[in-house]
Short mmCIF file of C-alpha atoms in Angstrom, two decimals:
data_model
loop_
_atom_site.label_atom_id
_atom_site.label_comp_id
_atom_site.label_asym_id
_atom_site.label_seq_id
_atom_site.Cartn_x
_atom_site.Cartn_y
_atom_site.Cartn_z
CA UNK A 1 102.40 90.90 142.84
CA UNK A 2 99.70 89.43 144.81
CA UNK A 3 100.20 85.43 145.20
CA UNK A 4 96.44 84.89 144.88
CA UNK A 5 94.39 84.73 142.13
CA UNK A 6 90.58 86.61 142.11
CA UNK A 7 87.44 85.32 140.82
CA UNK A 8 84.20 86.94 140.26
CA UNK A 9 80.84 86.13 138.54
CA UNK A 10 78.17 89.06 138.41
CA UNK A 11 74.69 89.19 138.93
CA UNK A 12 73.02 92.42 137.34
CA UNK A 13 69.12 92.89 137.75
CA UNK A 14 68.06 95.50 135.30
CA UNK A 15 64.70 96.97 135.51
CA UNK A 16 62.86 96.87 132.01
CA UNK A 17 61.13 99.95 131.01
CA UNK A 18 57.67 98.57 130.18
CA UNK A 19 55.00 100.95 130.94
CA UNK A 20 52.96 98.31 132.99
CA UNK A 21 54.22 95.26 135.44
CA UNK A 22 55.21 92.27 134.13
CA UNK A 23 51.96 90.47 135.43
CA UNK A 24 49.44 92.37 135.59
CA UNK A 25 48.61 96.22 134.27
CA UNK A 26 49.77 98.35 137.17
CA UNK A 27 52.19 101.43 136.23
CA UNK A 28 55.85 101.36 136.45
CA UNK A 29 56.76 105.09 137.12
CA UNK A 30 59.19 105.65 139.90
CA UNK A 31 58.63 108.01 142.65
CA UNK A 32 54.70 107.73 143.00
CA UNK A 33 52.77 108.01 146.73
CA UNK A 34 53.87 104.65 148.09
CA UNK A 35 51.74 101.25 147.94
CA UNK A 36 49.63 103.58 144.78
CA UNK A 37 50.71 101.70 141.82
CA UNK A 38 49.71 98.20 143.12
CA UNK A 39 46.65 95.69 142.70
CA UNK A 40 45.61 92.10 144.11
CA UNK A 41 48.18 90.48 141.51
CA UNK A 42 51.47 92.56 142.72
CA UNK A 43 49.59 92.56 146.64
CA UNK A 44 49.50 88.82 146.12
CA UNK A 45 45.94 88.55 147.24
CA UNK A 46 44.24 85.42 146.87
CA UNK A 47 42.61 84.46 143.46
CA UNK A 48 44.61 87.01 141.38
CA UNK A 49 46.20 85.47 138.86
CA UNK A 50 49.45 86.80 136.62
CA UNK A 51 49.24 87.75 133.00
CA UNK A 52 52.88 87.32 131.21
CA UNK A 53 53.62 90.45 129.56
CA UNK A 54 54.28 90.34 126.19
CA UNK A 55 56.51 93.47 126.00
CA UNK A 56 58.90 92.21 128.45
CA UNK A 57 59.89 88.73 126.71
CA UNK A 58 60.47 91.07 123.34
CA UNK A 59 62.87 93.21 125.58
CA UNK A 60 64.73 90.11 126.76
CA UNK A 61 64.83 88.95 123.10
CA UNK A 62 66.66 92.05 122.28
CA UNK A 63 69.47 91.76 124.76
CA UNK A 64 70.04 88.45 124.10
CA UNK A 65 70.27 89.14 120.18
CA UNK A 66 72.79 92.04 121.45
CA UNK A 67 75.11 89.57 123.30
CA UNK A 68 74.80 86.76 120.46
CA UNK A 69 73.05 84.25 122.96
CA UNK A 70 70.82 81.42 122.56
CA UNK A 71 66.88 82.43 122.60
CA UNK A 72 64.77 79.50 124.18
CA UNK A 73 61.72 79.70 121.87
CA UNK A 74 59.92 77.00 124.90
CA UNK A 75 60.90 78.59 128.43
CA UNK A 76 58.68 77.98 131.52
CA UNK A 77 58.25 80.20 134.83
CA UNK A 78 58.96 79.17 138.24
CA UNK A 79 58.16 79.82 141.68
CA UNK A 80 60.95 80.48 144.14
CA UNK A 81 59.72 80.66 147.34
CA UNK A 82 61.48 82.37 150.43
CA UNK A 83 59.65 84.99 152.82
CA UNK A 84 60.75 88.37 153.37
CA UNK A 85 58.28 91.53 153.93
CA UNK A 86 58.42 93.49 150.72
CA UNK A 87 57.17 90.10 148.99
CA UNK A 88 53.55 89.79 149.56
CA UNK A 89 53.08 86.15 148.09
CA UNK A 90 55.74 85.04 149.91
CA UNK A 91 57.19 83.80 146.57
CA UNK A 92 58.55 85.37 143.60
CA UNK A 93 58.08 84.54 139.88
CA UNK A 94 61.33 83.91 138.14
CA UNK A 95 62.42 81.29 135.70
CA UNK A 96 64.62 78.77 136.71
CA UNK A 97 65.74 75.30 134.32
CA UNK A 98 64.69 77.05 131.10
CA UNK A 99 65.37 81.01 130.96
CA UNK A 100 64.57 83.05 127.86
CA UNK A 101 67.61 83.87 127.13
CA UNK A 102 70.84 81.14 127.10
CA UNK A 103 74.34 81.45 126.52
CA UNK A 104 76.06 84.49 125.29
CA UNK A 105 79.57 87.05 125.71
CA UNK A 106 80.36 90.13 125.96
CA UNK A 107 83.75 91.47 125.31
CA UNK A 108 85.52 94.22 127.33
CA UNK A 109 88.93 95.90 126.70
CA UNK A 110 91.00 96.66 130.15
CA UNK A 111 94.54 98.09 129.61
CA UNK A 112 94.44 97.89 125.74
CA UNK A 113 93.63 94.31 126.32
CA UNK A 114 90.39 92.60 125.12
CA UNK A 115 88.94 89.77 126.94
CA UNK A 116 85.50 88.02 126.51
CA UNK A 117 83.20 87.55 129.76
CA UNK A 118 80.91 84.61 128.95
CA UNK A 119 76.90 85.03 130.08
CA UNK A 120 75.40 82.10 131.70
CA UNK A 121 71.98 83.38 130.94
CA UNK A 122 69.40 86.00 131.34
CA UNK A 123 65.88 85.34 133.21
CA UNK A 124 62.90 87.47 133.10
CA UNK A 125 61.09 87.84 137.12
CA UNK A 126 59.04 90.09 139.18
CA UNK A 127 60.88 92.46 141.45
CA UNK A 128 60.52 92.70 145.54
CA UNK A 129 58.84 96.02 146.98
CA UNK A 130 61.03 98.32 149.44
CA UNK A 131 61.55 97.62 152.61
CA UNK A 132 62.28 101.64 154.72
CA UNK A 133 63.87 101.43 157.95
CA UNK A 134 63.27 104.78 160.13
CA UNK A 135 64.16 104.70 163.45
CA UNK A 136 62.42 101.99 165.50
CA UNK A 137 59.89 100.60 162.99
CA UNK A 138 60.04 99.72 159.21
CA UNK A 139 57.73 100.28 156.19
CA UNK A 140 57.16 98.77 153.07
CA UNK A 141 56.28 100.31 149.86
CA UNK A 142 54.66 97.55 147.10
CA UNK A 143 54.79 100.01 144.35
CA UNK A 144 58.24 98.29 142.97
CA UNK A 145 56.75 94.87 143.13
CA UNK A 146 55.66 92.89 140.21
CA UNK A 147 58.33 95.35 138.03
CA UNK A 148 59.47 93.64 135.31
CA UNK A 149 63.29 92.46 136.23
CA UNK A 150 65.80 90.68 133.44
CA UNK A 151 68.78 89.33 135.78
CA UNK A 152 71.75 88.87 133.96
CA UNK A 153 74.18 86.43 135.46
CA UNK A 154 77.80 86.12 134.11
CA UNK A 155 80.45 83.10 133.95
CA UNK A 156 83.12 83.77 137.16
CA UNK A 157 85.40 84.73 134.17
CA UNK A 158 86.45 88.06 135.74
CA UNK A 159 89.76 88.10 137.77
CA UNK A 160 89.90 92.09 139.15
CA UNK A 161 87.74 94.56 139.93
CA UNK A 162 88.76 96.55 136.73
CA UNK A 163 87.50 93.73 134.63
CA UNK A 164 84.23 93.56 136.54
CA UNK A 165 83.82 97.57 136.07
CA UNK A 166 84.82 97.59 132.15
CA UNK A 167 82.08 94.54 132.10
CA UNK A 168 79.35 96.11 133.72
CA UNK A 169 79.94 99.52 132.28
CA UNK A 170 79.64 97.48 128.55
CA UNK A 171 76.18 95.94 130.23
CA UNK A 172 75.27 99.05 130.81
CA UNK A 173 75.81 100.80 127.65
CA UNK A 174 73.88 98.08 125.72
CA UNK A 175 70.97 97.81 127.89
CA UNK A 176 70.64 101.85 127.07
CA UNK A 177 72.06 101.76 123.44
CA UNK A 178 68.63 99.29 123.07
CA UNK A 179 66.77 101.22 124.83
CA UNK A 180 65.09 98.54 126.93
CA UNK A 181 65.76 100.26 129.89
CA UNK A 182 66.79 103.65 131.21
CA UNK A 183 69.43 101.83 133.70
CA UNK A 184 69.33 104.35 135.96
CA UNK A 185 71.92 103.25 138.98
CA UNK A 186 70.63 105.55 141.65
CA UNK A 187 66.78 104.85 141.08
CA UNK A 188 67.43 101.39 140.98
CA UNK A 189 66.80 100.50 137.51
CA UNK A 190 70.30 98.78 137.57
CA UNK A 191 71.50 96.77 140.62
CA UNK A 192 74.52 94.36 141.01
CA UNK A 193 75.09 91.54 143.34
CA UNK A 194 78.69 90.63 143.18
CA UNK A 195 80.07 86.81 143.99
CA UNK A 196 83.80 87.24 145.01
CA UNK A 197 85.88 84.41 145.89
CA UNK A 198 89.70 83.75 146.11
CA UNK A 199 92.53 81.00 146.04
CA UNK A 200 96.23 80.67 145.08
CA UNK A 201 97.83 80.94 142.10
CA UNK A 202 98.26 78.28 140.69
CA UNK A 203 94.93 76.23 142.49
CA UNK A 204 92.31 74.75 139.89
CA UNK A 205 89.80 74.46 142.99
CA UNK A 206 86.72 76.96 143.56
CA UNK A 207 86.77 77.90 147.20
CA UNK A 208 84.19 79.43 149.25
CA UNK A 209 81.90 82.23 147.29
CA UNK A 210 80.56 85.04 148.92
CA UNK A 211 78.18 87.26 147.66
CA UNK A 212 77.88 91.19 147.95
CA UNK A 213 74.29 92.69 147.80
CA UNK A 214 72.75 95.36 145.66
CA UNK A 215 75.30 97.19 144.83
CA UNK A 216 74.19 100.29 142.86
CA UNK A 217 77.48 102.32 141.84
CA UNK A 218 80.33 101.59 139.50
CA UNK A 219 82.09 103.28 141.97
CA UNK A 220 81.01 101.32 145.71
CA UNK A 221 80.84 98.13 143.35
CA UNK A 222 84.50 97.93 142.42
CA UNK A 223 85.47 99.28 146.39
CA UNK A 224 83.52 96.43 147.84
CA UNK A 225 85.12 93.98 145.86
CA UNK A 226 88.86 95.16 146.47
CA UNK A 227 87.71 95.25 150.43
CA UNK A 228 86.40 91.54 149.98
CA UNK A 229 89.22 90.53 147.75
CA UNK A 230 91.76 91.60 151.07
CA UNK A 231 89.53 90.43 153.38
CA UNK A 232 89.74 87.13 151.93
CA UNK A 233 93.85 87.22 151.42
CA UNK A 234 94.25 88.29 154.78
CA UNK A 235 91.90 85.97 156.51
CA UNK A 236 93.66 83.17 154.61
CA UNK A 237 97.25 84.39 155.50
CA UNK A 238 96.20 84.77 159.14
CA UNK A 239 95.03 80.86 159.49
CA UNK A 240 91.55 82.03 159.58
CA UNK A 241 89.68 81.41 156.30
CA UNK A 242 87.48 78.54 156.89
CA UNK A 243 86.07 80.27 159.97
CA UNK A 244 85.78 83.83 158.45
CA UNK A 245 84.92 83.25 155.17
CA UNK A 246 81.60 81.26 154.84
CA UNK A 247 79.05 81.01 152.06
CA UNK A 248 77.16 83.91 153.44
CA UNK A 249 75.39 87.36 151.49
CA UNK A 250 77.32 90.71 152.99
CA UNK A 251 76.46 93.88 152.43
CA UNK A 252 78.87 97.43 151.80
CA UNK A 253 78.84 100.18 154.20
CA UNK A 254 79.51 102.90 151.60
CA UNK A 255 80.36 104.90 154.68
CA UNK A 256 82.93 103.02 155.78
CA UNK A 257 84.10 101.09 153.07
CA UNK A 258 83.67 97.77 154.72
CA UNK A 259 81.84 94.95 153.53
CA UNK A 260 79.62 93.15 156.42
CA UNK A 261 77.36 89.89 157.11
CA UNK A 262 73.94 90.08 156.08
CA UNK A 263 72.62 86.39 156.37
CA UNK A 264 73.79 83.00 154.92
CA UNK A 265 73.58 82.66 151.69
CA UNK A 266 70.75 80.19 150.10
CA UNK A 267 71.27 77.51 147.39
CA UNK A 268 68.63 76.90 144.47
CA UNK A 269 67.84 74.14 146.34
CA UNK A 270 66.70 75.76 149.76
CA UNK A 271 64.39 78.02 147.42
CA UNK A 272 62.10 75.20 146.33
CA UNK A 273 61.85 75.95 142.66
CA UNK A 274 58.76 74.58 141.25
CA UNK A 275 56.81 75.99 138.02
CA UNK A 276 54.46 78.23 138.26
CA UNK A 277 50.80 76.68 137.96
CA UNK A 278 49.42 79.96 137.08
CA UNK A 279 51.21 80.43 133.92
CA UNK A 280 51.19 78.28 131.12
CA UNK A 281 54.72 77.54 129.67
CA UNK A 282 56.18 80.10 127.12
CA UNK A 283 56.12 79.86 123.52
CA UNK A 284 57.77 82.73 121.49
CA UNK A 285 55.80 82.87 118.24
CA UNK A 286 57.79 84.01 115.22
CA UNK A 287 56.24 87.45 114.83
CA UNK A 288 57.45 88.03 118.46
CA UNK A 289 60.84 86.94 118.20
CA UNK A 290 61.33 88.91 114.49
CA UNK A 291 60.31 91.68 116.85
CA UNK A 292 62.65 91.51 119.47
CA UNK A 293 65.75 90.56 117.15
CA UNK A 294 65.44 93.52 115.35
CA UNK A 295 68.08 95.65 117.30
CA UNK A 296 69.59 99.11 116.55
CA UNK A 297 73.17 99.44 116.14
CA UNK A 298 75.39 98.34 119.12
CA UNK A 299 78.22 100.37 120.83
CA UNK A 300 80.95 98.33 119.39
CA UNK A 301 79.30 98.68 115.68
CA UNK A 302 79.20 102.32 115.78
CA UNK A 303 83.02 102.26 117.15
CA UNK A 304 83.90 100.13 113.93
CA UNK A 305 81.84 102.57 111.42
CA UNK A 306 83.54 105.44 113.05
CA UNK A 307 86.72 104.23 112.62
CA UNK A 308 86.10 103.06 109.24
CA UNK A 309 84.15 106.12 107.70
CA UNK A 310 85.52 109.26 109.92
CA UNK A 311 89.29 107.89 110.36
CA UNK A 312 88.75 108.23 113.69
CA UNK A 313 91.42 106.15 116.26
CA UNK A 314 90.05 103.49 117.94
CA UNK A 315 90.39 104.54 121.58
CA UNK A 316 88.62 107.75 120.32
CA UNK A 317 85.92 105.67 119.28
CA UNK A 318 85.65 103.30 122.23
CA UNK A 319 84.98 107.02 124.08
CA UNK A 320 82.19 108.15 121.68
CA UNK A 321 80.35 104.74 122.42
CA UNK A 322 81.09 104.31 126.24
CA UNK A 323 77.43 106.25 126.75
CA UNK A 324 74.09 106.64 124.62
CA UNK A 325 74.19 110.62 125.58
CA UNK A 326 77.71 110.81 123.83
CA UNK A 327 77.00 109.21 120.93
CA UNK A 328 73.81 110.98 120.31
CA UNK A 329 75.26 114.28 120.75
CA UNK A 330 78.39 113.61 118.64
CA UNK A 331 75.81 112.20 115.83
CA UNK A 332 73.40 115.12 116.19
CA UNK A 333 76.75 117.49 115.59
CA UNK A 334 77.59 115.43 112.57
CA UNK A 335 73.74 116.35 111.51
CA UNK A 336 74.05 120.17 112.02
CA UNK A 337 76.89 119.99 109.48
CA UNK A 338 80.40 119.99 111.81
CA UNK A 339 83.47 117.67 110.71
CA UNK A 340 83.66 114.81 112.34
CA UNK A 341 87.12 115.17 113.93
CA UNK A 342 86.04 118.52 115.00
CA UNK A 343 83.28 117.41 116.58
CA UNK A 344 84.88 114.82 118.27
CA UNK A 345 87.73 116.90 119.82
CA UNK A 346 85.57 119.72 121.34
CA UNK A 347 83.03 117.25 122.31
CA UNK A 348 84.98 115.24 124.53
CA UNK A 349 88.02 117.26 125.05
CA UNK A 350 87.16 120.91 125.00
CA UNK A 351 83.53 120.51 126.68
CA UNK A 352 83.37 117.48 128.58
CA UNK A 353 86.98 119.00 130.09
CA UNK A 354 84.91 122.25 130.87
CA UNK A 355 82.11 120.15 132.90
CA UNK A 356 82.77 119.60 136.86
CA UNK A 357 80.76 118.14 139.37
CA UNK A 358 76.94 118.20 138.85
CA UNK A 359 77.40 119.84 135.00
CA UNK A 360 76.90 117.34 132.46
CA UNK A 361 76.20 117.17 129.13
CA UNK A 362 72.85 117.09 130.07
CA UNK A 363 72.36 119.99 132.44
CA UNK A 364 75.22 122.38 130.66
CA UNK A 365 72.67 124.19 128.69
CA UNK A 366 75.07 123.72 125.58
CA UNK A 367 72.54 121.75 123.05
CA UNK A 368 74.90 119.84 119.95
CA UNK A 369 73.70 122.42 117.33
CA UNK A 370 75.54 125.15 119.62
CA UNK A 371 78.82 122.98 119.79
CA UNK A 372 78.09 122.26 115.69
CA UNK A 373 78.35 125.56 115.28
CA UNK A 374 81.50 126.60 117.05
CA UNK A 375 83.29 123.55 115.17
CA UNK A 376 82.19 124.77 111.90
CA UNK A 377 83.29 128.53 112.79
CA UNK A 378 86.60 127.13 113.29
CA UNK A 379 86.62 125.16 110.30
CA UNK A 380 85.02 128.15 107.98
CA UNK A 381 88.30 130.02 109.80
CA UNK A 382 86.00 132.82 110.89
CA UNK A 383 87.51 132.34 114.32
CA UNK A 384 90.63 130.86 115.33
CA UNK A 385 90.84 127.62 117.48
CA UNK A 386 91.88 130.18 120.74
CA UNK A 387 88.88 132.33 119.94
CA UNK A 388 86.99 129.25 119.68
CA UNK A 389 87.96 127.85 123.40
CA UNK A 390 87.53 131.74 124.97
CA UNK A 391 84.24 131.41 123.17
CA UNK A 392 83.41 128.02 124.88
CA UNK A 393 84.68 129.15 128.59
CA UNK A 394 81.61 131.85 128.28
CA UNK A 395 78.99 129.42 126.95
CA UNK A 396 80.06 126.71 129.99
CA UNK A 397 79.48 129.83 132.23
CA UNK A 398 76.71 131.18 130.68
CA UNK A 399 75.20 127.43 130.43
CA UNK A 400 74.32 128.42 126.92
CA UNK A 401 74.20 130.80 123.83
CA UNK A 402 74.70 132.02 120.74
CA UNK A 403 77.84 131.37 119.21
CA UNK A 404 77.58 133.79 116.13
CA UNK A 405 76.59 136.60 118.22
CA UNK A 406 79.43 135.84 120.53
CA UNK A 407 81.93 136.14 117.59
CA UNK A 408 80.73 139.41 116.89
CA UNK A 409 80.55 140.96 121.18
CA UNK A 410 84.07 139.51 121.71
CA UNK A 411 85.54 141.00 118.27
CA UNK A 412 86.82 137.27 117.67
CA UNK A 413 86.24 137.42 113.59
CA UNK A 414 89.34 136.46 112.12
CA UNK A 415 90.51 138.52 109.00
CA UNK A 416 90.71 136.71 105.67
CA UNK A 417 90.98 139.52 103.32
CA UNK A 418 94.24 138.36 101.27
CA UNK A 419 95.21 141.65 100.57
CA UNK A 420 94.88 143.22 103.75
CA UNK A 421 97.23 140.32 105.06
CA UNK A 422 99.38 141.07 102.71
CA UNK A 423 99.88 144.42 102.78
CA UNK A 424 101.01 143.96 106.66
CA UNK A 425 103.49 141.09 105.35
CA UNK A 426 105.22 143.45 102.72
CA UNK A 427 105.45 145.68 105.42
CA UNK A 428 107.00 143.45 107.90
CA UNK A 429 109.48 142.33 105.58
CA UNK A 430 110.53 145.55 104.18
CA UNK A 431 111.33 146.38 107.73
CA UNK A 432 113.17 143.46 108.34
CA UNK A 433 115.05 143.43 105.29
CA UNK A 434 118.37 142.18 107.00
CA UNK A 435 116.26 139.29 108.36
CA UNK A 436 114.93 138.31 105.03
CA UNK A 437 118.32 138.06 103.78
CA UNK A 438 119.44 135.72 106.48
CA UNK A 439 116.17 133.58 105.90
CA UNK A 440 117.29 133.02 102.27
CA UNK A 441 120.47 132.31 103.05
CA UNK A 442 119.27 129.56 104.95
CA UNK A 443 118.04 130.57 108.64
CA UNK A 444 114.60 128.87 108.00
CA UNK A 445 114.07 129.31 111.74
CA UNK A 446 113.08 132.91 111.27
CA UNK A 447 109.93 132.27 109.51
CA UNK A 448 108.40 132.04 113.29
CA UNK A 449 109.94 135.45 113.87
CA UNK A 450 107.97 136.99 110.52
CA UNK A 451 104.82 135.25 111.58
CA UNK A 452 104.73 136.71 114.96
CA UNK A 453 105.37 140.18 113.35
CA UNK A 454 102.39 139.89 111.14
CA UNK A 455 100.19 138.65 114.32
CA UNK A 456 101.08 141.43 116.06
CA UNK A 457 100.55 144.18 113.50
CA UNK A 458 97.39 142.78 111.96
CA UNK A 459 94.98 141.47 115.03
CA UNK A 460 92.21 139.16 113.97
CA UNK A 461 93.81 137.51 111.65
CA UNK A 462 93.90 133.78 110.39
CA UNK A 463 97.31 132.33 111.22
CA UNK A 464 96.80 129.32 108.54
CA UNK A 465 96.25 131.79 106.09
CA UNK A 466 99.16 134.17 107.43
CA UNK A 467 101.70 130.97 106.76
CA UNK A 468 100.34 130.68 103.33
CA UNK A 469 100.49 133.92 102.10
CA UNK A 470 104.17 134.73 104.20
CA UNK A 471 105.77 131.46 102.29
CA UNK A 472 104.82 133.02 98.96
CA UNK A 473 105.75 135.92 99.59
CA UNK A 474 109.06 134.71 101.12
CA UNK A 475 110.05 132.52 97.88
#
């Protein structure tokens, strides 16, 4: 048990999916001709001047209304000047003393343990361009700049790496679940700067913070932060941590797994807030904010109703929420007519156990009225729950199909004819006559050895109704 304890607070800069900028009307798509979707605002040329977009501060509304925060009806925007080449103006827009969106939590459960991470605030600003390094000269594409960004910064509430995972994977699902943004990790969409710093158990001090930049996978995020973590420890056991561990921004070679310096790290003060003169303060009218608090349901909602109206177990339902694309496949099922405990077991048991590597949900070519129909199959006992999983291995292979005719080409019907089941069950227990005796007399263990006699003699049929029909035929 490590003698140290960790602290982290979280900055998450998630791209909002307004169709134009957030100051002026150039597109948003990703993965246009670069330097196409700009103009003299997001070029910074002189005499354009920004336009606040309205859609973006309803956006911000929503998340804050999500995470029960604080809405600033007044906020103001600021300037925060530093120079770097993918910003043109040499500044960015950004909010500083007065953000949109205040105080709020969100709560995350790590090892059947829940724990509430508190949100300083949210800010709406302009993102940077892209800066491309190829071999002895660098490029910069514009077409990113002026994007609408809300950064989300958290209280240094988190103490390991899992916490800061289960928080941002909750961030994650609610930005999607409202649909303000697609949150798309490897485009960019959703970026994480992580502040990590340590001291012993024990300590009430905060010692030196360092911060790790854009980091754009759950997966690199929670290495770099258990690489900083022991660089920290060990640079603090060795003597050394007031000379190796500065207020500085490092970066994580994903190659290596290493964490390394990038530049010293800035304080608010070195940017030179100041507000904006080209914007007039904010004022959310009423109609606007009724707008933007009027959100859909929320992961941990749907987890309750599920619980509540389907009897489903709460880890079960903590799994259906964890991603937009789960729930909306396991609802769609529900709306093509399959039980809802069927649904959820070959959902995210029987298929998602199926998928490897680059097959997902999405690219499986097995739609939710497909899987709907297998589950209700099963539960109509036209096909046993076997049949029903050989039935599934072709469809993962096939990456699609019918179910019905797949029933019929793999001779997977199960028989329910009563009387045709019963005629092999009289005639397994006239030949085991000697047996029946012995089960009457108390060897209740042999009712396995009738059922497996009637399985075998009558293929295709369904084993529930096999047990129903032996025991009355047995008493």
């Amino acid at each position: 048990m490590s003698a140290y304890e960790t602290i982290i607070g979280l900055e998450v800069h998630v791209q909002l999916n307004t169709a134009t900028k957030i100051f002026c009307s150039c597109a948003t798509s990703f993965g246009e001709e670069p330097n196409k979707n700009v103009c003299p605002t997001c070029l910074g040329l002189p005499g354009a001047l920004p336009v606040l977009n309205r859609e973006a501060v309803k956006k911000a509304i929503s998340f804050g209304t999500a995470i029960n925060a604080t809405i600033n009806q007044n906020s103001i925007f600021a300037r925060k000047n530093y120079f770097y080449p993918d910003l043109p103006k040499a500044y960015q827009i950004s909010q500083f003393e007065i953000p949109i969106v205040g105080r709020g939590e969100i709560e995350i459960e790590v090892s059947g343990e829940r724990k509430t991470i508190g949100v300083t605030r949210a800010h709406l600003e302009e993102d940077a361009g892209k800066n491309i390094h190829e071999d002895n000269y660098s490029k910069v594409d514009l077409n990113r700049a002026c994007t609408p960004l809300l950064e989300i910064v958290s209280e240094p509430d988190m103490k390991s790496s899992d916490e800061a995972i289960a928080y941002l994977k909750k961030l994650h699902s609610i930005v999607r679940f409202l649909g303000i943004s697609d949150a798309n990790m490897q485009e960019g969409s959703f970026r994480c700067d992580a502040n990590v710093s340590i001291r012993p158990k024990g300590d009430s001090k905060l010692y030196t913070r360092v911060e790790i930049k854009n980091l754009n996978s759950f997966k690199f995020i929670q290495k770099a932060i258990e690489y900083e973590v022991e660089r920290q420890i060990d640079a603090w056991e060795d003597g050394k941590y007031e000379s190796e561990v500065v207020q500085e921004t490092r970066l994580f070679d994903t190659a290596k797994g290493v964490t390394r310096s990038m530049r010293g790290k800035e304080e608010a003060a070195d940017y030179r807030y100041f507000p904006d003169p080209d914007l007039l303060p904010v004022f959310i009218d009423e109609e606007l904010m009724t707008q933007g608090k009027q959100i859909p349901e929320m992961p941990d909602e749907k987890a309750q109703r599920y619980i509540k109206d389907f009897g489903i177990k709460p880890y079960d339902a903590g799994v259906l929420t964890s991603s937009l694309e789960l729930t909306e496949y396991f609802e769609s099922m529900l709306d093509f007519g399959a039980s809802a405990k069927g649904s959820l077991t070959w959902l995210t048991t029987e298929l998602l156990g199926r998928l490897k590597g680059e097959n997902t949900l999405q690219t499986c070519g097995i739609d939710s009225a497909t899987l709907a129909t297998l589950v209700k199959r099963i539960d109509e006992g036209k096909i046993s729950g076997k049949s029903g999983k050989e039935i599934l291995d072709v469809l993962v292979e096939n990456r699609g199909g019918d179910v019905d005719t797949l029933i019929q080409s793999l001779g997977l019907e199960q028989v329910n004819d009563d009387g045709a089941i019963l005629s092999v069950i009289d005639s397994v227990l006239s030949a085991n006559a000697d047996k029946v005796a012995e089960y009457k007399s108390g060897k209740d263990k042999l009712f396995g050895f009738f059922v497996g006699q009637v399985m075998k003699n009558a293929k295709g049929v369904n084993p529930a109704r096999v047990n129903e029909l032996l025991k009355g035929r047995l008493q």
